[in-house]
Tab-separated table of C-alpha atoms and ligand atoms in Angstrom:
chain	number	residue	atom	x	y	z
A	181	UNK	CA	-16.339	-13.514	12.082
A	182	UNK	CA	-14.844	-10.981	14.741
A	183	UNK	CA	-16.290	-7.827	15.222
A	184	UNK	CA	-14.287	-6.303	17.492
A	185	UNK	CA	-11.148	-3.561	15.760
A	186	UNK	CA	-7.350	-4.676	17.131
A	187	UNK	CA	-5.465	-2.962	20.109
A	188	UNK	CA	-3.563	-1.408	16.531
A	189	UNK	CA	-6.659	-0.725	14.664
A	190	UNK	CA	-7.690	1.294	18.373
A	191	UNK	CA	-4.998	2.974	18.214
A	192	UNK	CA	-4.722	4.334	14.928
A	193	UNK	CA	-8.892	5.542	15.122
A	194	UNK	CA	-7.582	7.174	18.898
A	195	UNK	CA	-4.599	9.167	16.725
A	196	UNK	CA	-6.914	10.171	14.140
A	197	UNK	CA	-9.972	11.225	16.633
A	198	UNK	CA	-6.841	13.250	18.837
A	199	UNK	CA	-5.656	15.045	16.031
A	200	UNK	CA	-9.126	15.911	14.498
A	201	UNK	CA	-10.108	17.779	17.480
A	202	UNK	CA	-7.009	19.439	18.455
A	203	UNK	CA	-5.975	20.618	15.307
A	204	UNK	CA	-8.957	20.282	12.537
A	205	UNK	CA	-11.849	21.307	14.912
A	206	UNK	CA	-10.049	24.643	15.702
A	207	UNK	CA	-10.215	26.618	12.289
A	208	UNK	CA	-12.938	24.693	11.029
A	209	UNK	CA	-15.560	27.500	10.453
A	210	UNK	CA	-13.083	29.648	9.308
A	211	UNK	CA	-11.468	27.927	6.878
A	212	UNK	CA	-15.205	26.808	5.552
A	213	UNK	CA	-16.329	30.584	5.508
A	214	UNK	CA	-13.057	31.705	3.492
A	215	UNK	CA	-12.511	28.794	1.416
A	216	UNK	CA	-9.681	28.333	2.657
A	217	UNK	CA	-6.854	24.955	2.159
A	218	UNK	CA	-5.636	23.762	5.363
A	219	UNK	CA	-2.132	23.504	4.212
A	220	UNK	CA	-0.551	23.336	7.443
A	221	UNK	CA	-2.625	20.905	8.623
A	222	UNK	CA	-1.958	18.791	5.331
A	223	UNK	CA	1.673	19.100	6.158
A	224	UNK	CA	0.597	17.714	9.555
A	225	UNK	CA	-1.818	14.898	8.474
A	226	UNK	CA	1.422	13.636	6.638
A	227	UNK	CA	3.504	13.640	9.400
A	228	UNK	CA	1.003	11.158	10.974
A	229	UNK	CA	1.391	8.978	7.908
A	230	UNK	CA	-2.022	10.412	6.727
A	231	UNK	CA	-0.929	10.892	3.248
A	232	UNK	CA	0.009	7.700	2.632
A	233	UNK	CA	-1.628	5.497	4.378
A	234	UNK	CA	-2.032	2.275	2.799
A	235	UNK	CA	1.518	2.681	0.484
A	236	UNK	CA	4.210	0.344	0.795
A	237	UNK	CA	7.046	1.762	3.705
A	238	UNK	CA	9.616	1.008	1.018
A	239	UNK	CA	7.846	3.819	-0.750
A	240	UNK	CA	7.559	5.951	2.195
A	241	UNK	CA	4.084	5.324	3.281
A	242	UNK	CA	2.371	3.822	6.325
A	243	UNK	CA	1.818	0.414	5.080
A	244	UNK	CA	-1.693	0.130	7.141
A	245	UNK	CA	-4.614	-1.919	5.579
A	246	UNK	CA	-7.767	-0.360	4.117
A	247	UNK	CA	-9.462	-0.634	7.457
A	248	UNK	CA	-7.119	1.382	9.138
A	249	UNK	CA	-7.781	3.744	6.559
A	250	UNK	CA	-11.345	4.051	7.017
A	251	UNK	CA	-11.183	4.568	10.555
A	252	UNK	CA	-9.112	7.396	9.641
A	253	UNK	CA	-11.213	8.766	7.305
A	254	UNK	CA	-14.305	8.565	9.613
A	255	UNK	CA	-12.595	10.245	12.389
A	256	UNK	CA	-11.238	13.184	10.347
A	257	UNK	CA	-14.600	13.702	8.922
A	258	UNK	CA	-16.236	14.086	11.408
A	259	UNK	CA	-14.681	17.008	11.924
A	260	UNK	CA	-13.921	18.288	8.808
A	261	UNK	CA	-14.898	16.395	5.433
A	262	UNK	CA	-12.686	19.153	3.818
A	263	UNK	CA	-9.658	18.174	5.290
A	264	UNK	CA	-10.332	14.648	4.493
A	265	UNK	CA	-11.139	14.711	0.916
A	266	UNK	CA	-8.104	15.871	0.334
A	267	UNK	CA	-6.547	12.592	2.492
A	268	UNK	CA	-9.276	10.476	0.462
A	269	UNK	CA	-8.002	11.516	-3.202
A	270	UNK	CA	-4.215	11.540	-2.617
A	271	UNK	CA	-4.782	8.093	-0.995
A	272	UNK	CA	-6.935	6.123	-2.651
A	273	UNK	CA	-6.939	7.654	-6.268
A	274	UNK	CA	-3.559	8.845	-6.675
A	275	UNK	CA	-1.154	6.607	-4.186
A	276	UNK	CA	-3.164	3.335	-4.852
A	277	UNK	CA	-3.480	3.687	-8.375
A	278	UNK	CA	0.302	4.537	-8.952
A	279	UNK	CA	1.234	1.793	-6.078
A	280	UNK	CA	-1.199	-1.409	-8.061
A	281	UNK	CA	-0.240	-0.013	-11.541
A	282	UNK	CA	2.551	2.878	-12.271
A	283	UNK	CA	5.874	1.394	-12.882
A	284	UNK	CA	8.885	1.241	-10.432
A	285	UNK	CA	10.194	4.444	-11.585
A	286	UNK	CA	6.727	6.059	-11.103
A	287	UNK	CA	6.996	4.790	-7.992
A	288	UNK	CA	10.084	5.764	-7.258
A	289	UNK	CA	9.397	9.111	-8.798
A	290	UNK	CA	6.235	10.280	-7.857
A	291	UNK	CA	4.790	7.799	-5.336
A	292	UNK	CA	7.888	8.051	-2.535
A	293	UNK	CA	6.482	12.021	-2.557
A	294	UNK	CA	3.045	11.495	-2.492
A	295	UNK	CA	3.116	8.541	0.159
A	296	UNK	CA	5.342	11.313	2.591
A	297	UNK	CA	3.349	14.535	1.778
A	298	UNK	CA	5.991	15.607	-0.283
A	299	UNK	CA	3.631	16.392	-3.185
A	300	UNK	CA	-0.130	16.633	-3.126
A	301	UNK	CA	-1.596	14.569	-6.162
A	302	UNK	CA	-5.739	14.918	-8.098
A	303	UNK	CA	-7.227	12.284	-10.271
A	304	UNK	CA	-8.281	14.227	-13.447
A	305	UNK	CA	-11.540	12.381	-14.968
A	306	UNK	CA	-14.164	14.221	-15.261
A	307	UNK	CA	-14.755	16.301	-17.933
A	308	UNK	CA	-17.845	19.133	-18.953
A	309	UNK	CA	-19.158	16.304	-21.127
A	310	UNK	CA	-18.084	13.334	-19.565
A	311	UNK	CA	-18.675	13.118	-15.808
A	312	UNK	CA	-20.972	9.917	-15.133
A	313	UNK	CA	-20.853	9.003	-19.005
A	314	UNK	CA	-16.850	8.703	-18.224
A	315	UNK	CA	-16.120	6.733	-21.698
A	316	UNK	CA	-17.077	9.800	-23.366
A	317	UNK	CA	-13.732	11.277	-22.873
A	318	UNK	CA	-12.856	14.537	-24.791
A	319	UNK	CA	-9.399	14.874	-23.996
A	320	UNK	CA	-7.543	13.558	-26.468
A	321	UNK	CA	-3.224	12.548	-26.031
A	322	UNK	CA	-1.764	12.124	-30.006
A	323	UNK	CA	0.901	9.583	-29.845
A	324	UNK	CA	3.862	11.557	-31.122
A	325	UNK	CA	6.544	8.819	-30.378
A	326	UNK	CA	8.476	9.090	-27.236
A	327	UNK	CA	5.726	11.630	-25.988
A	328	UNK	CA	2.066	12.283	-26.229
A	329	UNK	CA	0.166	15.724	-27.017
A	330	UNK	CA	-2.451	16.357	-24.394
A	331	UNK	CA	-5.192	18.760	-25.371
A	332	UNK	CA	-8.507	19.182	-23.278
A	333	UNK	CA	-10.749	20.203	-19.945
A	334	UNK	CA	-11.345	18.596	-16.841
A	335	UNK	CA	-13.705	19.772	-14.364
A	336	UNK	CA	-14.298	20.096	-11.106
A	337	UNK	CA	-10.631	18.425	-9.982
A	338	UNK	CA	-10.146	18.155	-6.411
A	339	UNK	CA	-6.556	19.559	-5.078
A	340	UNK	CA	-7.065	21.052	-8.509
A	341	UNK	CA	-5.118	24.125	-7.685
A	342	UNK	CA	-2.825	22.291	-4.828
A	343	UNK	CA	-1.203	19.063	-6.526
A	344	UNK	CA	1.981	18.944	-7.702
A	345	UNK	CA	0.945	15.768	-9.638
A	346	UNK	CA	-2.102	15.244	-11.883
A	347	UNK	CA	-3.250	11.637	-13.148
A	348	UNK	CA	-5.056	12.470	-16.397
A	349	UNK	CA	-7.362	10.005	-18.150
A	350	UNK	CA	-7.309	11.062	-22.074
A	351	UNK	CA	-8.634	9.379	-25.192
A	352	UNK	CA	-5.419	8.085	-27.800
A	353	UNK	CA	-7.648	5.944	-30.271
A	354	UNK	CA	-11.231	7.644	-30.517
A	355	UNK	CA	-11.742	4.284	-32.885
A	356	UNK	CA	-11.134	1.928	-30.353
A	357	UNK	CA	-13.648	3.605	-27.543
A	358	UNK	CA	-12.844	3.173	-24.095
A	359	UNK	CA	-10.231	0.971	-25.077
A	360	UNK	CA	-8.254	3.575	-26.878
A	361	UNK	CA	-7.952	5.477	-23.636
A	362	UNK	CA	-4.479	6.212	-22.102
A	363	UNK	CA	-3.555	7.746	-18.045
A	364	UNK	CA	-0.924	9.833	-17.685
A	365	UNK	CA	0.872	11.519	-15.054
A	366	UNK	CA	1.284	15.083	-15.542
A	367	UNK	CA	3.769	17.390	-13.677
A	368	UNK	CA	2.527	20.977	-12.311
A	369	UNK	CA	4.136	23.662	-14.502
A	370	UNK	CA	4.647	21.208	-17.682
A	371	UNK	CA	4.158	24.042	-20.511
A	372	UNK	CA	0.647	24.252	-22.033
A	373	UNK	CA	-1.216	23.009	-18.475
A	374	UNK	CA	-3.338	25.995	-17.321
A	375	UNK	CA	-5.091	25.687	-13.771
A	376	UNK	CA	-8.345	27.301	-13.593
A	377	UNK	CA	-10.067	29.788	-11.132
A	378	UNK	CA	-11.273	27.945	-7.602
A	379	UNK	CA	-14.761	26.870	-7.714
A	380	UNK	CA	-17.032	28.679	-5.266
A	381	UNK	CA	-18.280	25.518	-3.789
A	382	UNK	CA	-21.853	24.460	-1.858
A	383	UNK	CA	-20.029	22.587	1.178
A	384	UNK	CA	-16.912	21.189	1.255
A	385	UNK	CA	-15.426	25.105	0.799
A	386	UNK	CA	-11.803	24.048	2.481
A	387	UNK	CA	-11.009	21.765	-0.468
A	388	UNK	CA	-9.479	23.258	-3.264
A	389	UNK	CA	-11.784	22.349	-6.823
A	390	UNK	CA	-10.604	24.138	-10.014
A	391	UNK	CA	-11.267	23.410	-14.003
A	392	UNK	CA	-7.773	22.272	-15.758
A	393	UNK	CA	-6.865	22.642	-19.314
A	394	UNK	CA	-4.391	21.089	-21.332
A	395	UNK	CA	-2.945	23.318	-24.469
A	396	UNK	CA	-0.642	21.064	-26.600
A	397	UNK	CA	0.956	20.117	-23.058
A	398	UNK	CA	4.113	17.467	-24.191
A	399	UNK	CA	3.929	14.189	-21.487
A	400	UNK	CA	6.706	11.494	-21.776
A	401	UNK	CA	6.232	8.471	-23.127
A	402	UNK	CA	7.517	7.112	-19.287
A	403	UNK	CA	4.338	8.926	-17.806
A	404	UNK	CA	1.763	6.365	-19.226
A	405	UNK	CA	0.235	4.377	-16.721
A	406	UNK	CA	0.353	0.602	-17.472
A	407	UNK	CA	-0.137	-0.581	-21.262
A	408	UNK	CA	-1.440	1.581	-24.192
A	409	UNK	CA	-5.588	1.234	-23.612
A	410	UNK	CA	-5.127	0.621	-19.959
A	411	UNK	CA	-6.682	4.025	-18.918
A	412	UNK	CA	-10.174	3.250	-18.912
A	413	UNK	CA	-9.626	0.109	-16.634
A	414	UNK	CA	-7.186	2.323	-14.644
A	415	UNK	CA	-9.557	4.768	-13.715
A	416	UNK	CA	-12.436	2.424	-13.352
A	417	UNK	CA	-10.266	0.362	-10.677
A	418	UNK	CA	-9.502	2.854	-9.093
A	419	UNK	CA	-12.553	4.607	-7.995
A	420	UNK	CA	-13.553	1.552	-6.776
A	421	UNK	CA	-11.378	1.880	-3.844
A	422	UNK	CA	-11.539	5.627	-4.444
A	423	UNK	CA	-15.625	4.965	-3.315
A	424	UNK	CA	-14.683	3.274	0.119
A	425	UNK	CA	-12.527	6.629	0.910
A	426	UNK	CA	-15.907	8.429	-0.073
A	427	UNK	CA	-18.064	5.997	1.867
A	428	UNK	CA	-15.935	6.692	5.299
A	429	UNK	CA	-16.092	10.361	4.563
A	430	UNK	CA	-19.922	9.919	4.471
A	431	UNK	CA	-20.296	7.736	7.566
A	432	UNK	CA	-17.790	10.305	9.242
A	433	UNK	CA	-19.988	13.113	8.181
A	434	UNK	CA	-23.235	11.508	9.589
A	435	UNK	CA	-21.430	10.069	13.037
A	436	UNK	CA	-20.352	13.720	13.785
A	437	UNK	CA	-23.657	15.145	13.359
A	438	UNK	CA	-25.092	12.565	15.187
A	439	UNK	CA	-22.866	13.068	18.117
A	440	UNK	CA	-23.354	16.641	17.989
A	441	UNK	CA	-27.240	16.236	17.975
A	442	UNK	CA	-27.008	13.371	20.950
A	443	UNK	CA	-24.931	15.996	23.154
A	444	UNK	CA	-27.449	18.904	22.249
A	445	UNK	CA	-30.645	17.088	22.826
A	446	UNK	CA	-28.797	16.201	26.409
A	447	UNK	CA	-28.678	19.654	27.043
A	448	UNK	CA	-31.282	21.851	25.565
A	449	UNK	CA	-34.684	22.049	27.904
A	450	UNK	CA	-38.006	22.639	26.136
A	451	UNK	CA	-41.104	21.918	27.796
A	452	UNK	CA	-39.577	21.825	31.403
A	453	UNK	CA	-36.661	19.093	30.558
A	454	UNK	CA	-33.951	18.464	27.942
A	455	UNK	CA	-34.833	17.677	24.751
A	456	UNK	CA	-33.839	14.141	24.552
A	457	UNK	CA	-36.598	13.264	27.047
A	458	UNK	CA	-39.152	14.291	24.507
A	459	UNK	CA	-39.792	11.048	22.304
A	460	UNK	CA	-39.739	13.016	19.154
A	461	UNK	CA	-36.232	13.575	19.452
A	462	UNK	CA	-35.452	9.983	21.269
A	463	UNK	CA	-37.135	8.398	17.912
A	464	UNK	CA	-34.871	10.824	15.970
A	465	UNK	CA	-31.751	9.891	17.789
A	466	UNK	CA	-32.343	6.313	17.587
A	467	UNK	CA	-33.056	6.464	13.721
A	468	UNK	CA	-30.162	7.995	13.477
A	469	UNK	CA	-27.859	5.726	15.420
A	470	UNK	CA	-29.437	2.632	13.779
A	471	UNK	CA	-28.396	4.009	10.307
A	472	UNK	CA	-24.851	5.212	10.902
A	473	UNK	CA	-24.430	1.940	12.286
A	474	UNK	CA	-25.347	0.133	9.390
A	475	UNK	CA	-23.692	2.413	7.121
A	476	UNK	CA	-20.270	1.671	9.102
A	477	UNK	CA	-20.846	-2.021	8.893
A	478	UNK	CA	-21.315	-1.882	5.241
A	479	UNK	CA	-18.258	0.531	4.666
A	480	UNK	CA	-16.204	-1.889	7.119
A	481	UNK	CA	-17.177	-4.847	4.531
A	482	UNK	CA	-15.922	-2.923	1.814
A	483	UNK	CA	-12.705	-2.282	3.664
A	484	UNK	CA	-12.430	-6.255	4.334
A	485	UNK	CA	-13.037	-7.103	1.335
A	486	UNK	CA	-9.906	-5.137	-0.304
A	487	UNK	CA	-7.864	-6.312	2.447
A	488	UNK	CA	-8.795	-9.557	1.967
A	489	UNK	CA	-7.833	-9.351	-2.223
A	490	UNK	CA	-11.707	-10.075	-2.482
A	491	UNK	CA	-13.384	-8.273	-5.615
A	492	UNK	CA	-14.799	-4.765	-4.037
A	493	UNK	CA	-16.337	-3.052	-6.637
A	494	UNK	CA	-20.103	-4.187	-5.216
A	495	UNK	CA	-19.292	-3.709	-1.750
A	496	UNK	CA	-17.872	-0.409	-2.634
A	497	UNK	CA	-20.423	1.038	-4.814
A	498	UNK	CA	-22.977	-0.678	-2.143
A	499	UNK	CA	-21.098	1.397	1.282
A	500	UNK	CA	-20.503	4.533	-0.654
A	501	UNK	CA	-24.571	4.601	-2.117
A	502	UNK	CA	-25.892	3.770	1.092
A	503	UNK	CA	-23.386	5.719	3.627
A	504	UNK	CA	-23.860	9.213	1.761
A	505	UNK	CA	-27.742	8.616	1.737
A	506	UNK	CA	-27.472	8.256	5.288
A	507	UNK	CA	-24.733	11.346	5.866
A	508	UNK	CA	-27.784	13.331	3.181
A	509	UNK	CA	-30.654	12.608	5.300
A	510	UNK	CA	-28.789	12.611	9.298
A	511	UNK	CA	-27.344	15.941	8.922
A	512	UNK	CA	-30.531	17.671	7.864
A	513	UNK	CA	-32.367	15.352	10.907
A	514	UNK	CA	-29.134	17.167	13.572
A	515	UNK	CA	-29.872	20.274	12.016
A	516	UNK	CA	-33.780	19.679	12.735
A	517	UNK	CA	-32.699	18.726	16.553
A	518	UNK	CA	-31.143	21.753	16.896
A	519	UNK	CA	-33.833	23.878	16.191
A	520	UNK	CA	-33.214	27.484	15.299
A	521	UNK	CA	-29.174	27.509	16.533
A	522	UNK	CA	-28.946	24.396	13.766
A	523	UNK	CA	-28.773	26.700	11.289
A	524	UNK	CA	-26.232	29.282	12.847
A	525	UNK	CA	-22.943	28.310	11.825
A	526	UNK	CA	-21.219	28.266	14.994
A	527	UNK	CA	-23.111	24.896	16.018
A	528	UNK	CA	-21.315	22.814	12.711
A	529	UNK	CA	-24.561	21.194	12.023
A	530	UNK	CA	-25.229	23.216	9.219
A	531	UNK	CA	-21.906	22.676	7.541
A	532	UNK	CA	-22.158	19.254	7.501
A	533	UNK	CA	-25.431	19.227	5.645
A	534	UNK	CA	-23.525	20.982	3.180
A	535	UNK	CA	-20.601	19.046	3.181
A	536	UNK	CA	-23.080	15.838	3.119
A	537	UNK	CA	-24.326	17.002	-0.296
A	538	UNK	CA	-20.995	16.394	-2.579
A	539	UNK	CA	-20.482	12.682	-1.020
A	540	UNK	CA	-23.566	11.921	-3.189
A	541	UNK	CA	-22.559	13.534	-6.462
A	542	UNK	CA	-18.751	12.925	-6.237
A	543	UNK	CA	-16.645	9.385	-7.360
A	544	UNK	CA	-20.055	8.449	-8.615
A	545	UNK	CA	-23.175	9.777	-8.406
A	546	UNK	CA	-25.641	7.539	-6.723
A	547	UNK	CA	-27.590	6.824	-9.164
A	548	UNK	CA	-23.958	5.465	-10.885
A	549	UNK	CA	-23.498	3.013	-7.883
A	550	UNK	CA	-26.839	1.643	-9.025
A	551	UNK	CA	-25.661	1.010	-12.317
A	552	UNK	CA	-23.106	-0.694	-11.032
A	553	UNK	CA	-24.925	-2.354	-8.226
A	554	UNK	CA	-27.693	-3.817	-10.355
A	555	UNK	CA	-25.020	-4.845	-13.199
A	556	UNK	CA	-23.241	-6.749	-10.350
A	557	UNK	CA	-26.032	-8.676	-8.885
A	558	UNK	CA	-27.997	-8.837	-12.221
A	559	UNK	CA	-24.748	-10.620	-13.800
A	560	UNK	CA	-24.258	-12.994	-10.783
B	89	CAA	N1	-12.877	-2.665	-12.938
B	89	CAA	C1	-12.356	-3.044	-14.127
B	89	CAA	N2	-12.940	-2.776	-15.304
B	89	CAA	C2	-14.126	-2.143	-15.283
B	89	CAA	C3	-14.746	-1.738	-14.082
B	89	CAA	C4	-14.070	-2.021	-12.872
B	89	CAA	N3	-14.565	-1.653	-11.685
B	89	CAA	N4	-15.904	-1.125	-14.387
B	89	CAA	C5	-16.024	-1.147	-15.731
B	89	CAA	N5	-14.940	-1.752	-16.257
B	89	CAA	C6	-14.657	-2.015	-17.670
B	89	CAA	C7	-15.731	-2.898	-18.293
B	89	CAA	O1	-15.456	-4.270	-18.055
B	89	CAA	C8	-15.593	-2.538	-19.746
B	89	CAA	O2	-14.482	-3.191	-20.321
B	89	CAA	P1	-14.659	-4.359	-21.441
B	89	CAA	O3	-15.389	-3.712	-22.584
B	89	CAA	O4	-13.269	-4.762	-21.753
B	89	CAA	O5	-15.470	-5.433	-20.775
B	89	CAA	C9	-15.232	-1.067	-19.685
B	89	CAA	O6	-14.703	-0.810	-18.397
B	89	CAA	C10	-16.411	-0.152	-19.948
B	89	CAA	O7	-17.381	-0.459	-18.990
B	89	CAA	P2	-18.924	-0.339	-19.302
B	89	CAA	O8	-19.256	-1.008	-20.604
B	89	CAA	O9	-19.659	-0.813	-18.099
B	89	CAA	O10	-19.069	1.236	-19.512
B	89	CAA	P3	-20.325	2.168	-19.364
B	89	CAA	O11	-20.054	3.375	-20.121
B	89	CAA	O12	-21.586	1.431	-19.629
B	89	CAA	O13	-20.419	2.488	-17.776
B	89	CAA	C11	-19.728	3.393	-15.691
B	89	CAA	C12	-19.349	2.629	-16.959
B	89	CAA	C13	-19.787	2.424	-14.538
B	89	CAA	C14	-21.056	4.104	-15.780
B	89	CAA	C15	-18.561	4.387	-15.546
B	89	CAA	O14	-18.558	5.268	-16.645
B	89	CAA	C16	-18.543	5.161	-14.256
B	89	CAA	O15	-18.155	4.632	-13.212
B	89	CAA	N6	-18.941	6.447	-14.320
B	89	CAA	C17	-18.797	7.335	-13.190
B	89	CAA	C18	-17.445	8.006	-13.235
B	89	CAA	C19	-17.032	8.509	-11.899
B	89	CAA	O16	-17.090	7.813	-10.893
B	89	CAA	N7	-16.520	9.725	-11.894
B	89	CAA	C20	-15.983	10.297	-10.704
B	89	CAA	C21	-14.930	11.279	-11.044
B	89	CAA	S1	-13.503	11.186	-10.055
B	89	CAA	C22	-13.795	12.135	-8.691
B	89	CAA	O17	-14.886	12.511	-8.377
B	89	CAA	C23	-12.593	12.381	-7.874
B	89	CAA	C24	-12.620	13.557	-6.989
B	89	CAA	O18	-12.014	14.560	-7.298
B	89	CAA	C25	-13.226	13.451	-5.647
C-alpha cells in the first residue's frame, strides 16, 4: 500500500490547482450571478487535456488514469464546481461510455471530438417520471429498420443547451422492461430535437441545465450503443464511474471551503485575537479537516479501484454518498466561521453551500447510493 501520489500524479494536481486560480477563480462570482457558461474557459480546460482525460491518445485524449482525473476534478472544484461538472459529464459519462462501449466508428466519429474539446457531449437519463426510478423510462425509440423514432422528455440535462452530442437512454421493447431499453447518440440539430429554456438553478448557476424533447426525431441504426437491450446496463455502468467524477467534485467543494475558512479564522480577531485561537472554531476546523480527509481517501479508493479493473460500483456509490454529505455539511460549517461576511457573496463561502447541494441529488441521489450500497454488501 503506498500512499504517497507520483512526481506525474503531482504534477498534473499542480496544473489543475494553477489553472483554477488563474483563470476559474477570476469570473467566478460573475459567471454564478449571471448564469453564465464559461465557454472560453471550456475551450481552455481542453487545451490542458481536460476534456478528455482518461480517453485513449489514439482518440485524441490524455490517456491519464482515473486518479489523475480526480485530482483534477478536486482542484477545479474547488474553485468552481460549475466549471467542473461540465469536465465531470463529458468525461466520465459521455467519453468513457462511448470509449468502453460505442463502436470504432463512434469512436472515430464522435469520441476523437469529444476527447479534444471539439464537441461538448450530456448524458440524457433522467426523465419527469423517471429520475431515481430510472427503469421507468418514458422515452420510447420504434425500431423502424435502419433507424429508430425517438419521441420523449428528459430533464434537467447538464450541457443541455451546450453539447453538440447527446447520449439518450430510450425504451424499444416496453415488454421486455429494462431490458428492452436502447442508447443512442443523438446529433444537435437532428430534425424533431427541441432544446428547452435554461433552468434557473439553486447553485451550480455556471452550468448550463435545460429540459430536451424528442418529436419523431429519426437516429441511425449506426447510433445505437452496443447490442439491442444494452441501454439499461449502459447507463447503469456508466454512472458508476460517472459517481467518482461527482465524488471529487464533492471533496473539491468541501476542501475549498475548508481552506477558505482555515485562512479566515487565521485572520479575523474577535475577543482580542484571531478567530482560530478560540476553540470553537479550532474544534470546527479540525472536524472539518478530519472529514475531507476521509472523504478523499474513500474517493481515492474508488479511483484505484477502476484503475485497477476492480468492480467500482460499491466504492463509487460509497465515495460519492459520503463525500457530498461531507461537501453538504462543511460548507454550511465555513459559512458559520465566517460569521456575517459568510453570507456576502464576495467571500465564495456561500456559493459553495449552494453548489454543495446538487452533488447530493445529482448521478444518484443519496439515498440511491444506499440502495446500491446495502444491495452490494447485503448480496456479498
Ligand atoms: N452495472 C451493470 N448492471 C447493473 C448495474 C451496474 N452498476 N446496476 C444495475 N444493473 C442491472 C441489474 O443487474 C439488472 O439487470 P438484470 O435484471 O439483468 O440482473 C438491471 O440493471 C436493473 O437493475 P435493478 O433490478 O437493480 O433495478 P432497480 O430499478 O431496482 O434499481 C437503481 C436500479 C440502482 C435504483 C437505478 O435505477 C439507479 O441507479 N437509479 C438512479 C439513476 C441515476 O443515477 N440518475 C442520474 C441521472 S444522470 C445525471 O445526473 C447526469 C448529470 O447530468 C450530472
Amino acid at each position: 500500500m503506498d500512499f504517497n501520489l507520483t512526481e506525474e500524479h503531482l504534477m498534473i494536481r499542480d496544473a489543475a490547482r494553477d489553472f483554477a486560480i488563474t483563470e476559474l477563480l477570476p469570473g467566478v462570482i460573475e459567471r454564478d450571478e449571471k448564469q453564465q457558461f464559461p465557454d472560453e474557459l471550456v475551450n481552455k480546460m481542453a487545451d490542458l487535456g481536460f476534456m478528455g482525460i482518461m480517453v485513449d491518445p489514439k482518440y485524441g485524449g490524455s490517456g491519464m488514469d482515473t486518479i489523475s482525473y480526480v485530482l483534477i476534478m478536486e482542484e477545479l472544484s474547488k474553485i468552481d464546481a460549475s466549471a467542473s461538472v461540465i469536465v465531470s459529464v463529458n468525461n466520465s459519462l459521455v467519453c468513457y461510455g462511448l470509449q468502453a462501449f460505442g463502436s470504432d466508428e463512434q469512436k472515430q466519429k464522435y469520441l476523437m471530438k469529444l476527447a479534444t474539446g471539439e464537441y461538448i457531449g450530456a448524458f440524457c437519463l433522467s426523465e419527469p417520471e423517471a429520475g431515481s426510478d430510472a427503469t421507468s423510462q418514458r422515452t420510447t425509440a420504434e425500431d423502424r429498420g435502419d433507424h429508430y423514432i425517438l419521441n420523449g422528455t428528459k430533464n434537467w440535462i447538464t450541457n443541455g443547451g451546450r453539447s453538440d452530442v447527446y447520449l439518450v437512454i430510450a425504451q424499444t421493447h416496453k415488454e421486455k422492461g429494462h431490458k428492452g431499453i436502447n442508447a443512442f447518440i443523438v446529433e444537435k440539430g437532428m430534425p424533431g430535437f427541441d432544446i428547452g429554456p435554461k433552468e434557473d438553478k439553486l447553485g451550480i448557476r455556471g452550468s448550463d441545465t435545460h429540459t430536451l424533447q424528442f418529436n419523431d426525431v429519426k437516429v441511425p441504426k449506426e447510433n445505437r450503443i452496443g447490442d439491442d437491450g444494452f441501454g439499461f446496463k449502459f447507463a447503469m455502468k456508466t454512472l458508476s464511474g460517472g459517481r467518482i467524477g461527482i465524488a471529487a467534485q464533492a471533496l473539491g467543494i468541501a476542501a475549498g471551503a475548508y481552506e477558505l475558512a482555515l485562512k479566515y479564522s487565521k485572520e479575523r480577531k474577535a475577543f482580542d485575537t484571531e478567530i482560530a485561537n478560540h476553540q470553537a472554531i479550532a474544534f470546527k476546523l479540525a472536524d472539518m479537516a478530519t472529514e475531507i480527509e476521509a472523504a478523499r481517501h474513500l474517493v481515492m479508493k474508488a479511483a484505484w479501484d477502476k484503475d485497477q479493473g476492480n468492480n467500482y460500483d460499491l466504492s463509487s456509490a460509497m465515495a460519492k454518498l459520503y463525500a457530498s454529505k461531507v461537501a453538504m455539511e462543511q460548507t454550511v460549517e465555513a459559512v458559520q466561521i465566517h460569521g456575517g461576511n459568510g453570507f456576502v457573496k464576495e467571500y465564495h463561502v456561500e456559493r459553495m453551500m449552494r453548489d454543495a447541494k446538487i452533488t447530493q441529488i445529482y448521478e444518484g441521489t443519496s439515498e440511491i447510493q444506499k440502495v446500491v450500497i446495502s444491495r452490494s454488501i447485503l448480496r456479498d
